[in-house]
């Protein structure tokens, strides 16, 4: 699993809780920081150093992706779109690229319940229809939002406690764990169904030795932590 980390409170808490679940659930975790080229260079460098220190503290490999300076502004201007929308889309594309390079199955984002409510309110004011009022999805494709059931106050409390898993922290951990497990189950279920269909398909093609093992079509986990996150 690849976690999108910006150094803000939400993504910091997300990385903290995910790191605490790696051994219990059994998945590989890495992080990606996307610099959008909008903020002043000094701010970017300070935030990048903070994210690097954060990931090093958790022992999580970090991939840093950089959007060329001025790229978001130019695209927003030429396309008649808001800078915020362009920066968001470019960040998601960069995270997807990092996940592809690492072989990560999921990309975790740090949105909370407060973000969900704010999105619903904003869309309601903009006159969105029923679909738009659905707010932020807990999972859309490979993107998952494990903190969506948690409030920003819970996230802040977790950080104020130094990331220690007191009673409130364990509740946050359990919520994140359930989200991770649910996402993995959906993908494993889809893969298993596809694998079970292979023998009949191969036999129908007249092959002498049809594939009968799920492991035969799913490559084993690759070793190493710096560039791969299999099944994550």
mmCIF file with all atom_site columns, C-alpha atoms in Angstrom:
data_model
loop_
_atom_site.group_PDB
_atom_site.id
_atom_site.type_symbol
_atom_site.label_atom_id
_atom_site.label_alt_id
_atom_site.label_comp_id
_atom_site.label_asym_id
_atom_site.label_entity_id
_atom_site.label_seq_id
_atom_site.pdbx_PDB_ins_code
_atom_site.Cartn_x
_atom_site.Cartn_y
_atom_site.Cartn_z
_atom_site.occupancy
_atom_site.B_iso_or_equiv
_atom_site.pdbx_formal_charge
_atom_site.auth_seq_id
_atom_site.auth_comp_id
_atom_site.auth_asym_id
_atom_site.auth_atom_id
_atom_site.pdbx_PDB_model_num
ATOM 1   C CA . UNK A 1 1   ? 0.000   0.000   0.000   1.00 0.00 ? 1   UNK A CA 1
ATOM 2   C CA . UNK A 1 2   ? 1.214   3.460   -0.887  1.00 0.00 ? 2   UNK A CA 1
ATOM 3   C CA . UNK A 1 3   ? 0.252   6.348   1.417   1.00 0.00 ? 3   UNK A CA 1
ATOM 4   C CA . UNK A 1 4   ? 0.021   9.875   0.069   1.00 0.00 ? 4   UNK A CA 1
ATOM 5   C CA . UNK A 1 5   ? 1.894   11.989  2.620   1.00 0.00 ? 5   UNK A CA 1
ATOM 6   C CA . UNK A 1 6   ? 2.149   15.770  2.578   1.00 0.00 ? 6   UNK A CA 1
ATOM 7   C CA . UNK A 1 7   ? 3.355   16.402  6.127   1.00 0.00 ? 7   UNK A CA 1
ATOM 8   C CA . UNK A 1 8   ? -0.012  17.781  7.249   1.00 0.00 ? 8   UNK A CA 1
ATOM 9   C CA . UNK A 1 9   ? -1.871  16.442  10.302  1.00 0.00 ? 9   UNK A CA 1
ATOM 10  C CA . UNK A 1 10  ? -4.196  14.088  8.423   1.00 0.00 ? 10  UNK A CA 1
ATOM 11  C CA . UNK A 1 11  ? -1.567  12.358  6.302   1.00 0.00 ? 11  UNK A CA 1
ATOM 12  C CA . UNK A 1 12  ? 0.825   12.208  9.280   1.00 0.00 ? 12  UNK A CA 1
ATOM 13  C CA . UNK A 1 13  ? -1.803  10.411  11.354  1.00 0.00 ? 13  UNK A CA 1
ATOM 14  C CA . UNK A 1 14  ? -2.623  8.158   8.409   1.00 0.00 ? 14  UNK A CA 1
ATOM 15  C CA . UNK A 1 15  ? 1.001   7.074   8.040   1.00 0.00 ? 15  UNK A CA 1
ATOM 16  C CA . UNK A 1 16  ? 1.327   6.562   11.793  1.00 0.00 ? 16  UNK A CA 1
ATOM 17  C CA . UNK A 1 17  ? -1.684  4.255   12.022  1.00 0.00 ? 17  UNK A CA 1
ATOM 18  C CA . UNK A 1 18  ? -0.885  2.351   8.827   1.00 0.00 ? 18  UNK A CA 1
ATOM 19  C CA . UNK A 1 19  ? 2.663   1.740   10.047  1.00 0.00 ? 19  UNK A CA 1
ATOM 20  C CA . UNK A 1 20  ? 1.263   0.287   13.282  1.00 0.00 ? 20  UNK A CA 1
ATOM 21  C CA . UNK A 1 21  ? -0.819  -2.214  11.285  1.00 0.00 ? 21  UNK A CA 1
ATOM 22  C CA . UNK A 1 22  ? 1.813   -3.533  8.879   1.00 0.00 ? 22  UNK A CA 1
ATOM 23  C CA . UNK A 1 23  ? 2.806   -6.530  10.996  1.00 0.00 ? 23  UNK A CA 1
ATOM 24  C CA . UNK A 1 24  ? -0.677  -7.451  12.237  1.00 0.00 ? 24  UNK A CA 1
ATOM 25  C CA . UNK A 1 25  ? -2.407  -7.295  8.854   1.00 0.00 ? 25  UNK A CA 1
ATOM 26  C CA . UNK A 1 26  ? 0.574   -8.237  6.741   1.00 0.00 ? 26  UNK A CA 1
ATOM 27  C CA . UNK A 1 27  ? 1.173   -5.719  3.962   1.00 0.00 ? 27  UNK A CA 1
ATOM 28  C CA . UNK A 1 28  ? 4.036   -3.646  2.607   1.00 0.00 ? 28  UNK A CA 1
ATOM 29  C CA . UNK A 1 29  ? 3.833   0.101   3.195   1.00 0.00 ? 29  UNK A CA 1
ATOM 30  C CA . UNK A 1 30  ? 5.548   2.930   1.410   1.00 0.00 ? 30  UNK A CA 1
ATOM 31  C CA . UNK A 1 31  ? 4.846   6.628   1.065   1.00 0.00 ? 31  UNK A CA 1
ATOM 32  C CA . UNK A 1 32  ? 4.811   9.234   -1.654  1.00 0.00 ? 32  UNK A CA 1
ATOM 33  C CA . UNK A 1 33  ? 5.105   13.000  -1.323  1.00 0.00 ? 33  UNK A CA 1
ATOM 34  C CA . UNK A 1 34  ? 3.955   15.029  -4.326  1.00 0.00 ? 34  UNK A CA 1
ATOM 35  C CA . UNK A 1 35  ? 5.287   18.561  -4.666  1.00 0.00 ? 35  UNK A CA 1
ATOM 36  C CA . UNK A 1 36  ? 2.920   20.573  -6.875  1.00 0.00 ? 36  UNK A CA 1
ATOM 37  C CA . UNK A 1 37  ? 5.320   23.418  -7.629  1.00 0.00 ? 37  UNK A CA 1
ATOM 38  C CA . UNK A 1 38  ? 2.915   26.078  -6.392  1.00 0.00 ? 38  UNK A CA 1
ATOM 39  C CA . UNK A 1 39  ? 4.363   27.149  -3.042  1.00 0.00 ? 39  UNK A CA 1
ATOM 40  C CA . UNK A 1 40  ? 7.586   29.142  -2.511  1.00 0.00 ? 40  UNK A CA 1
ATOM 41  C CA . UNK A 1 41  ? 10.769  27.023  -2.734  1.00 0.00 ? 41  UNK A CA 1
ATOM 42  C CA . UNK A 1 42  ? 11.669  27.524  0.931   1.00 0.00 ? 42  UNK A CA 1
ATOM 43  C CA . UNK A 1 43  ? 8.316   26.120  2.067   1.00 0.00 ? 43  UNK A CA 1
ATOM 44  C CA . UNK A 1 44  ? 8.632   23.154  -0.251  1.00 0.00 ? 44  UNK A CA 1
ATOM 45  C CA . UNK A 1 45  ? 12.090  22.282  1.016   1.00 0.00 ? 45  UNK A CA 1
ATOM 46  C CA . UNK A 1 46  ? 11.032  22.560  4.660   1.00 0.00 ? 46  UNK A CA 1
ATOM 47  C CA . UNK A 1 47  ? 7.987   20.358  4.130   1.00 0.00 ? 47  UNK A CA 1
ATOM 48  C CA . UNK A 1 48  ? 9.960   17.801  2.149   1.00 0.00 ? 48  UNK A CA 1
ATOM 49  C CA . UNK A 1 49  ? 12.565  17.562  4.911   1.00 0.00 ? 49  UNK A CA 1
ATOM 50  C CA . UNK A 1 50  ? 9.772   17.066  7.461   1.00 0.00 ? 50  UNK A CA 1
ATOM 51  C CA . UNK A 1 51  ? 8.176   14.287  5.393   1.00 0.00 ? 51  UNK A CA 1
ATOM 52  C CA . UNK A 1 52  ? 11.534  12.581  4.890   1.00 0.00 ? 52  UNK A CA 1
ATOM 53  C CA . UNK A 1 53  ? 12.155  12.638  8.641   1.00 0.00 ? 53  UNK A CA 1
ATOM 54  C CA . UNK A 1 54  ? 8.638   11.348  9.319   1.00 0.00 ? 54  UNK A CA 1
ATOM 55  C CA . UNK A 1 55  ? 8.999   8.399   6.952   1.00 0.00 ? 55  UNK A CA 1
ATOM 56  C CA . UNK A 1 56  ? 12.479  7.602   8.219   1.00 0.00 ? 56  UNK A CA 1
ATOM 57  C CA . UNK A 1 57  ? 11.108  7.511   11.760  1.00 0.00 ? 57  UNK A CA 1
ATOM 58  C CA . UNK A 1 58  ? 8.529   4.896   10.771  1.00 0.00 ? 58  UNK A CA 1
ATOM 59  C CA . UNK A 1 59  ? 10.949  2.998   8.546   1.00 0.00 ? 59  UNK A CA 1
ATOM 60  C CA . UNK A 1 60  ? 8.725   3.617   5.519   1.00 0.00 ? 60  UNK A CA 1
ATOM 61  C CA . UNK A 1 61  ? 10.372  4.073   2.080   1.00 0.00 ? 61  UNK A CA 1
ATOM 62  C CA . UNK A 1 62  ? 9.533   7.430   0.507   1.00 0.00 ? 62  UNK A CA 1
ATOM 63  C CA . UNK A 1 63  ? 9.077   8.274   -3.159  1.00 0.00 ? 63  UNK A CA 1
ATOM 64  C CA . UNK A 1 64  ? 9.149   12.007  -3.930  1.00 0.00 ? 64  UNK A CA 1
ATOM 65  C CA . UNK A 1 65  ? 7.378   13.188  -7.078  1.00 0.00 ? 65  UNK A CA 1
ATOM 66  C CA . UNK A 1 66  ? 7.670   16.743  -8.374  1.00 0.00 ? 66  UNK A CA 1
ATOM 67  C CA . UNK A 1 67  ? 5.293   18.557  -10.709 1.00 0.00 ? 67  UNK A CA 1
ATOM 68  C CA . UNK A 1 68  ? 7.246   21.120  -12.776 1.00 0.00 ? 68  UNK A CA 1
ATOM 69  C CA . UNK A 1 69  ? 7.017   24.619  -11.351 1.00 0.00 ? 69  UNK A CA 1
ATOM 70  C CA . UNK A 1 70  ? 4.249   26.597  -12.993 1.00 0.00 ? 70  UNK A CA 1
ATOM 71  C CA . UNK A 1 71  ? 2.715   23.508  -14.565 1.00 0.00 ? 71  UNK A CA 1
ATOM 72  C CA . UNK A 1 72  ? -0.472  23.556  -12.504 1.00 0.00 ? 72  UNK A CA 1
ATOM 73  C CA . UNK A 1 73  ? -0.983  27.291  -12.976 1.00 0.00 ? 73  UNK A CA 1
ATOM 74  C CA . UNK A 1 74  ? -0.505  27.027  -16.738 1.00 0.00 ? 74  UNK A CA 1
ATOM 75  C CA . UNK A 1 75  ? -2.931  24.112  -17.069 1.00 0.00 ? 75  UNK A CA 1
ATOM 76  C CA . UNK A 1 76  ? -5.543  25.898  -14.948 1.00 0.00 ? 76  UNK A CA 1
ATOM 77  C CA . UNK A 1 77  ? -5.212  29.073  -16.972 1.00 0.00 ? 77  UNK A CA 1
ATOM 78  C CA . UNK A 1 78  ? -5.326  27.391  -20.371 1.00 0.00 ? 78  UNK A CA 1
ATOM 79  C CA . UNK A 1 79  ? -8.110  25.013  -19.428 1.00 0.00 ? 79  UNK A CA 1
ATOM 80  C CA . UNK A 1 80  ? -10.283 27.531  -17.586 1.00 0.00 ? 80  UNK A CA 1
ATOM 81  C CA . UNK A 1 81  ? -10.225 25.418  -14.433 1.00 0.00 ? 81  UNK A CA 1
ATOM 82  C CA . UNK A 1 82  ? -9.482  26.251  -10.823 1.00 0.00 ? 82  UNK A CA 1
ATOM 83  C CA . UNK A 1 83  ? -5.905  25.866  -9.630  1.00 0.00 ? 83  UNK A CA 1
ATOM 84  C CA . UNK A 1 84  ? -7.095  23.689  -6.747  1.00 0.00 ? 84  UNK A CA 1
ATOM 85  C CA . UNK A 1 85  ? -8.820  21.211  -9.089  1.00 0.00 ? 85  UNK A CA 1
ATOM 86  C CA . UNK A 1 86  ? -5.803  20.958  -11.364 1.00 0.00 ? 86  UNK A CA 1
ATOM 87  C CA . UNK A 1 87  ? -3.387  20.496  -8.459  1.00 0.00 ? 87  UNK A CA 1
ATOM 88  C CA . UNK A 1 88  ? -5.615  17.776  -6.988  1.00 0.00 ? 88  UNK A CA 1
ATOM 89  C CA . UNK A 1 89  ? -5.821  15.880  -10.265 1.00 0.00 ? 89  UNK A CA 1
ATOM 90  C CA . UNK A 1 90  ? -2.091  16.155  -10.907 1.00 0.00 ? 90  UNK A CA 1
ATOM 91  C CA . UNK A 1 91  ? -1.369  14.882  -7.394  1.00 0.00 ? 91  UNK A CA 1
ATOM 92  C CA . UNK A 1 92  ? -3.588  11.833  -7.878  1.00 0.00 ? 92  UNK A CA 1
ATOM 93  C CA . UNK A 1 93  ? -1.904  11.118  -11.206 1.00 0.00 ? 93  UNK A CA 1
ATOM 94  C CA . UNK A 1 94  ? 1.526   11.361  -9.574  1.00 0.00 ? 94  UNK A CA 1
ATOM 95  C CA . UNK A 1 95  ? 0.470   9.051   -6.748  1.00 0.00 ? 95  UNK A CA 1
ATOM 96  C CA . UNK A 1 96  ? -0.883  6.549   -9.274  1.00 0.00 ? 96  UNK A CA 1
ATOM 97  C CA . UNK A 1 97  ? 2.423   6.687   -11.140 1.00 0.00 ? 97  UNK A CA 1
ATOM 98  C CA . UNK A 1 98  ? 4.348   6.026   -7.936  1.00 0.00 ? 98  UNK A CA 1
ATOM 99  C CA . UNK A 1 99  ? 2.039   3.137   -7.070  1.00 0.00 ? 99  UNK A CA 1
ATOM 100 C CA . UNK A 1 100 ? 2.493   1.629   -10.534 1.00 0.00 ? 100 UNK A CA 1
ATOM 101 C CA . UNK A 1 101 ? 6.275   1.901   -10.236 1.00 0.00 ? 101 UNK A CA 1
ATOM 102 C CA . UNK A 1 102 ? 6.211   0.186   -6.832  1.00 0.00 ? 102 UNK A CA 1
ATOM 103 C CA . UNK A 1 103 ? 3.618   -2.444  -7.670  1.00 0.00 ? 103 UNK A CA 1
ATOM 104 C CA . UNK A 1 104 ? 1.309   -1.120  -4.942  1.00 0.00 ? 104 UNK A CA 1
ATOM 105 C CA . UNK A 1 105 ? -2.280  -2.309  -5.124  1.00 0.00 ? 105 UNK A CA 1
ATOM 106 C CA . UNK A 1 106 ? -3.795  0.556   -3.134  1.00 0.00 ? 106 UNK A CA 1
ATOM 107 C CA . UNK A 1 107 ? -3.212  4.258   -2.567  1.00 0.00 ? 107 UNK A CA 1
ATOM 108 C CA . UNK A 1 108 ? -4.273  5.590   0.847   1.00 0.00 ? 108 UNK A CA 1
ATOM 109 C CA . UNK A 1 109 ? -5.356  9.218   1.240   1.00 0.00 ? 109 UNK A CA 1
ATOM 110 C CA . UNK A 1 110 ? -5.854  11.091  4.494   1.00 0.00 ? 110 UNK A CA 1
ATOM 111 C CA . UNK A 1 111 ? -9.354  12.564  4.132   1.00 0.00 ? 111 UNK A CA 1
ATOM 112 C CA . UNK A 1 112 ? -11.436 12.643  7.315   1.00 0.00 ? 112 UNK A CA 1
ATOM 113 C CA . UNK A 1 113 ? -15.145 12.805  8.125   1.00 0.00 ? 113 UNK A CA 1
ATOM 114 C CA . UNK A 1 114 ? -14.837 16.599  8.303   1.00 0.00 ? 114 UNK A CA 1
ATOM 115 C CA . UNK A 1 115 ? -13.533 16.697  4.724   1.00 0.00 ? 115 UNK A CA 1
ATOM 116 C CA . UNK A 1 116 ? -16.503 14.582  3.670   1.00 0.00 ? 116 UNK A CA 1
ATOM 117 C CA . UNK A 1 117 ? -18.999 16.955  5.312   1.00 0.00 ? 117 UNK A CA 1
ATOM 118 C CA . UNK A 1 118 ? -17.302 20.026  3.861   1.00 0.00 ? 118 UNK A CA 1
ATOM 119 C CA . UNK A 1 119 ? -17.404 18.477  0.400   1.00 0.00 ? 119 UNK A CA 1
ATOM 120 C CA . UNK A 1 120 ? -21.111 17.668  0.675   1.00 0.00 ? 120 UNK A CA 1
ATOM 121 C CA . UNK A 1 121 ? -21.869 21.210  1.853   1.00 0.00 ? 121 UNK A CA 1
ATOM 122 C CA . UNK A 1 122 ? -19.811 22.788  -0.919  1.00 0.00 ? 122 UNK A CA 1
ATOM 123 C CA . UNK A 1 123 ? -21.487 20.661  -3.584  1.00 0.00 ? 123 UNK A CA 1
ATOM 124 C CA . UNK A 1 124 ? -24.926 21.421  -2.174  1.00 0.00 ? 124 UNK A CA 1
ATOM 125 C CA . UNK A 1 125 ? -24.203 25.143  -2.436  1.00 0.00 ? 125 UNK A CA 1
ATOM 126 C CA . UNK A 1 126 ? -23.071 24.590  -6.017  1.00 0.00 ? 126 UNK A CA 1
ATOM 127 C CA . UNK A 1 127 ? -26.357 22.855  -6.820  1.00 0.00 ? 127 UNK A CA 1
ATOM 128 C CA . UNK A 1 128 ? -24.958 19.358  -7.285  1.00 0.00 ? 128 UNK A CA 1
ATOM 129 C CA . UNK A 1 129 ? -27.325 16.474  -7.922  1.00 0.00 ? 129 UNK A CA 1
ATOM 130 C CA . UNK A 1 130 ? -27.818 13.359  -5.841  1.00 0.00 ? 130 UNK A CA 1
ATOM 131 C CA . UNK A 1 131 ? -24.587 11.786  -7.056  1.00 0.00 ? 131 UNK A CA 1
ATOM 132 C CA . UNK A 1 132 ? -22.543 14.851  -6.198  1.00 0.00 ? 132 UNK A CA 1
ATOM 133 C CA . UNK A 1 133 ? -24.069 15.024  -2.728  1.00 0.00 ? 133 UNK A CA 1
ATOM 134 C CA . UNK A 1 134 ? -22.645 11.582  -2.019  1.00 0.00 ? 134 UNK A CA 1
ATOM 135 C CA . UNK A 1 135 ? -19.477 13.323  -0.906  1.00 0.00 ? 135 UNK A CA 1
ATOM 136 C CA . UNK A 1 136 ? -16.096 11.608  -0.716  1.00 0.00 ? 136 UNK A CA 1
ATOM 137 C CA . UNK A 1 137 ? -16.065 7.875   -1.349  1.00 0.00 ? 137 UNK A CA 1
ATOM 138 C CA . UNK A 1 138 ? -14.277 5.624   1.150   1.00 0.00 ? 138 UNK A CA 1
ATOM 139 C CA . UNK A 1 139 ? -12.893 3.708   -1.819  1.00 0.00 ? 139 UNK A CA 1
ATOM 140 C CA . UNK A 1 140 ? -12.833 4.487   -5.505  1.00 0.00 ? 140 UNK A CA 1
ATOM 141 C CA . UNK A 1 141 ? -10.832 2.037   -7.530  1.00 0.00 ? 141 UNK A CA 1
ATOM 142 C CA . UNK A 1 142 ? -7.387  1.704   -6.009  1.00 0.00 ? 142 UNK A CA 1
ATOM 143 C CA . UNK A 1 143 ? -7.751  4.890   -3.928  1.00 0.00 ? 143 UNK A CA 1
ATOM 144 C CA . UNK A 1 144 ? -8.844  4.271   -0.327  1.00 0.00 ? 144 UNK A CA 1
ATOM 145 C CA . UNK A 1 145 ? -9.502  6.723   2.505   1.00 0.00 ? 145 UNK A CA 1
ATOM 146 C CA . UNK A 1 146 ? -8.987  4.865   5.796   1.00 0.00 ? 146 UNK A CA 1
ATOM 147 C CA . UNK A 1 147 ? -9.576  7.963   7.967   1.00 0.00 ? 147 UNK A CA 1
ATOM 148 C CA . UNK A 1 148 ? -12.943 8.850   6.461   1.00 0.00 ? 148 UNK A CA 1
ATOM 149 C CA . UNK A 1 149 ? -14.837 7.493   9.472   1.00 0.00 ? 149 UNK A CA 1
ATOM 150 C CA . UNK A 1 150 ? -12.668 9.539   11.871  1.00 0.00 ? 150 UNK A CA 1
ATOM 151 C CA . UNK A 1 151 ? -13.146 13.179  12.758  1.00 0.00 ? 151 UNK A CA 1
ATOM 152 C CA . UNK A 1 152 ? -10.413 15.769  12.491  1.00 0.00 ? 152 UNK A CA 1
ATOM 153 C CA . UNK A 1 153 ? -10.583 16.094  16.277  1.00 0.00 ? 153 UNK A CA 1
ATOM 154 C CA . UNK A 1 154 ? -9.744  12.381  16.631  1.00 0.00 ? 154 UNK A CA 1
ATOM 155 C CA . UNK A 1 155 ? -6.813  12.790  14.287  1.00 0.00 ? 155 UNK A CA 1
ATOM 156 C CA . UNK A 1 156 ? -5.565  15.819  16.224  1.00 0.00 ? 156 UNK A CA 1
ATOM 157 C CA . UNK A 1 157 ? -5.924  13.952  19.518  1.00 0.00 ? 157 UNK A CA 1
ATOM 158 C CA . UNK A 1 158 ? -3.930  11.033  18.118  1.00 0.00 ? 158 UNK A CA 1
ATOM 159 C CA . UNK A 1 159 ? -1.112  13.364  17.117  1.00 0.00 ? 159 UNK A CA 1
ATOM 160 C CA . UNK A 1 160 ? -1.255  15.237  20.424  1.00 0.00 ? 160 UNK A CA 1
ATOM 161 C CA . UNK A 1 161 ? -0.734  11.903  22.160  1.00 0.00 ? 161 UNK A CA 1
ATOM 162 C CA . UNK A 1 162 ? 2.437   11.436  20.157  1.00 0.00 ? 162 UNK A CA 1
ATOM 163 C CA . UNK A 1 163 ? 0.865   8.717   18.063  1.00 0.00 ? 163 UNK A CA 1
ATOM 164 C CA . UNK A 1 164 ? 0.605   6.401   21.044  1.00 0.00 ? 164 UNK A CA 1
ATOM 165 C CA . UNK A 1 165 ? -2.240  3.912   20.876  1.00 0.00 ? 165 UNK A CA 1
ATOM 166 C CA . UNK A 1 166 ? -4.320  4.791   23.918  1.00 0.00 ? 166 UNK A CA 1
ATOM 167 C CA . UNK A 1 167 ? -8.026  3.880   23.916  1.00 0.00 ? 167 UNK A CA 1
ATOM 168 C CA . UNK A 1 168 ? -8.919  6.549   21.376  1.00 0.00 ? 168 UNK A CA 1
ATOM 169 C CA . UNK A 1 169 ? -5.859  5.707   19.306  1.00 0.00 ? 169 UNK A CA 1
ATOM 170 C CA . UNK A 1 170 ? -6.787  2.034   19.194  1.00 0.00 ? 170 UNK A CA 1
ATOM 171 C CA . UNK A 1 171 ? -10.276 2.916   17.989  1.00 0.00 ? 171 UNK A CA 1
ATOM 172 C CA . UNK A 1 172 ? -8.680  4.919   15.182  1.00 0.00 ? 172 UNK A CA 1
ATOM 173 C CA . UNK A 1 173 ? -6.363  1.996   14.428  1.00 0.00 ? 173 UNK A CA 1
ATOM 174 C CA . UNK A 1 174 ? -9.301  -0.413  14.285  1.00 0.00 ? 174 UNK A CA 1
ATOM 175 C CA . UNK A 1 175 ? -11.185 1.817   11.839  1.00 0.00 ? 175 UNK A CA 1
ATOM 176 C CA . UNK A 1 176 ? -8.167  2.084   9.565   1.00 0.00 ? 176 UNK A CA 1
ATOM 177 C CA . UNK A 1 177 ? -7.552  -1.643  9.830   1.00 0.00 ? 177 UNK A CA 1
ATOM 178 C CA . UNK A 1 178 ? -11.099 -2.464  8.805   1.00 0.00 ? 178 UNK A CA 1
ATOM 179 C CA . UNK A 1 179 ? -10.775 -0.227  5.753   1.00 0.00 ? 179 UNK A CA 1
ATOM 180 C CA . UNK A 1 180 ? -7.500  -1.843  4.712   1.00 0.00 ? 180 UNK A CA 1
ATOM 181 C CA . UNK A 1 181 ? -8.874  -5.345  5.183   1.00 0.00 ? 181 UNK A CA 1
ATOM 182 C CA . UNK A 1 182 ? -12.064 -4.521  3.261   1.00 0.00 ? 182 UNK A CA 1
ATOM 183 C CA . UNK A 1 183 ? -10.098 -3.138  0.320   1.00 0.00 ? 183 UNK A CA 1
ATOM 184 C CA . UNK A 1 184 ? -7.784  -6.147  0.249   1.00 0.00 ? 184 UNK A CA 1
ATOM 185 C CA . UNK A 1 185 ? -10.696 -8.569  0.428   1.00 0.00 ? 185 UNK A CA 1
ATOM 186 C CA . UNK A 1 186 ? -12.396 -6.952  -2.553  1.00 0.00 ? 186 UNK A CA 1
ATOM 187 C CA . UNK A 1 187 ? -9.266  -7.209  -4.691  1.00 0.00 ? 187 UNK A CA 1
ATOM 188 C CA . UNK A 1 188 ? -8.379  -10.732 -3.535  1.00 0.00 ? 188 UNK A CA 1
ATOM 189 C CA . UNK A 1 189 ? -11.957 -11.822 -4.232  1.00 0.00 ? 189 UNK A CA 1
ATOM 190 C CA . UNK A 1 190 ? -11.818 -10.375 -7.756  1.00 0.00 ? 190 UNK A CA 1
ATOM 191 C CA . UNK A 1 191 ? -8.437  -12.002 -8.427  1.00 0.00 ? 191 UNK A CA 1
ATOM 192 C CA . UNK A 1 192 ? -9.618  -15.360 -7.150  1.00 0.00 ? 192 UNK A CA 1
ATOM 193 C CA . UNK A 1 193 ? -12.703 -15.270 -9.381  1.00 0.00 ? 193 UNK A CA 1
ATOM 194 C CA . UNK A 1 194 ? -10.508 -14.430 -12.360 1.00 0.00 ? 194 UNK A CA 1
ATOM 195 C CA . UNK A 1 195 ? -8.076  -17.207 -11.472 1.00 0.00 ? 195 UNK A CA 1
ATOM 196 C CA . UNK A 1 196 ? -10.842 -19.776 -11.154 1.00 0.00 ? 196 UNK A CA 1
ATOM 197 C CA . UNK A 1 197 ? -12.000 -18.888 -14.658 1.00 0.00 ? 197 UNK A CA 1
ATOM 198 C CA . UNK A 1 198 ? -8.564  -19.523 -16.191 1.00 0.00 ? 198 UNK A CA 1
ATOM 199 C CA . UNK A 1 199 ? -8.638  -23.379 -16.338 1.00 0.00 ? 199 UNK A CA 1
ATOM 200 C CA . UNK A 1 200 ? -11.909 -23.432 -18.291 1.00 0.00 ? 200 UNK A CA 1
ATOM 201 C CA . UNK A 1 201 ? -10.665 -20.706 -20.627 1.00 0.00 ? 201 UNK A CA 1
ATOM 202 C CA . UNK A 1 202 ? -7.336  -22.432 -21.299 1.00 0.00 ? 202 UNK A CA 1
ATOM 203 C CA . UNK A 1 203 ? -9.001  -25.819 -21.739 1.00 0.00 ? 203 UNK A CA 1
ATOM 204 C CA . UNK A 1 204 ? -11.384 -24.261 -24.219 1.00 0.00 ? 204 UNK A CA 1
ATOM 205 C CA . UNK A 1 205 ? -8.379  -23.141 -26.265 1.00 0.00 ? 205 UNK A CA 1
ATOM 206 C CA . UNK A 1 206 ? -7.213  -26.756 -26.474 1.00 0.00 ? 206 UNK A CA 1
ATOM 207 C CA . UNK A 1 207 ? -4.061  -26.327 -24.363 1.00 0.00 ? 207 UNK A CA 1
ATOM 208 C CA . UNK A 1 208 ? -2.522  -29.582 -23.158 1.00 0.00 ? 208 UNK A CA 1
ATOM 209 C CA . UNK A 1 209 ? -1.574  -28.252 -19.733 1.00 0.00 ? 209 UNK A CA 1
ATOM 210 C CA . UNK A 1 210 ? -4.205  -25.795 -18.476 1.00 0.00 ? 210 UNK A CA 1
ATOM 211 C CA . UNK A 1 211 ? -3.326  -23.561 -15.565 1.00 0.00 ? 211 UNK A CA 1
ATOM 212 C CA . UNK A 1 212 ? -4.965  -24.851 -12.412 1.00 0.00 ? 212 UNK A CA 1
ATOM 213 C CA . UNK A 1 213 ? -3.182  -22.900 -9.667  1.00 0.00 ? 213 UNK A CA 1
ATOM 214 C CA . UNK A 1 214 ? -3.999  -19.364 -8.572  1.00 0.00 ? 214 UNK A CA 1
ATOM 215 C CA . UNK A 1 215 ? -0.310  -18.900 -7.674  1.00 0.00 ? 215 UNK A CA 1
ATOM 216 C CA . UNK A 1 216 ? 0.649   -19.790 -11.219 1.00 0.00 ? 216 UNK A CA 1
ATOM 217 C CA . UNK A 1 217 ? -0.831  -16.575 -12.606 1.00 0.00 ? 217 UNK A CA 1
ATOM 218 C CA . UNK A 1 218 ? -0.127  -14.278 -9.634  1.00 0.00 ? 218 UNK A CA 1
ATOM 219 C CA . UNK A 1 219 ? 3.604   -13.519 -9.272  1.00 0.00 ? 219 UNK A CA 1
ATOM 220 C CA . UNK A 1 220 ? 5.121   -14.027 -5.807  1.00 0.00 ? 220 UNK A CA 1
ATOM 221 C CA . UNK A 1 221 ? 5.865   -11.009 -3.625  1.00 0.00 ? 221 UNK A CA 1
ATOM 222 C CA . UNK A 1 222 ? 9.059   -9.297  -4.641  1.00 0.00 ? 222 UNK A CA 1
ATOM 223 C CA . UNK A 1 223 ? 11.756  -8.721  -2.080  1.00 0.00 ? 223 UNK A CA 1
ATOM 224 C CA . UNK A 1 224 ? 13.088  -5.323  -1.114  1.00 0.00 ? 224 UNK A CA 1
ATOM 225 C CA . UNK A 1 225 ? 11.539  -2.253  0.478   1.00 0.00 ? 225 UNK A CA 1
ATOM 226 C CA . UNK A 1 226 ? 12.842  0.644   -1.543  1.00 0.00 ? 226 UNK A CA 1
ATOM 227 C CA . UNK A 1 227 ? 10.953  0.176   -4.765  1.00 0.00 ? 227 UNK A CA 1
ATOM 228 C CA . UNK A 1 228 ? 8.148   -2.337  -4.334  1.00 0.00 ? 228 UNK A CA 1
ATOM 229 C CA . UNK A 1 229 ? 4.988   -2.761  -2.367  1.00 0.00 ? 229 UNK A CA 1
ATOM 230 C CA . UNK A 1 230 ? 3.404   -5.990  -3.610  1.00 0.00 ? 230 UNK A CA 1
ATOM 231 C CA . UNK A 1 231 ? -0.186  -6.671  -2.694  1.00 0.00 ? 231 UNK A CA 1
ATOM 232 C CA . UNK A 1 232 ? -0.190  -3.398  -0.738  1.00 0.00 ? 232 UNK A CA 1
#
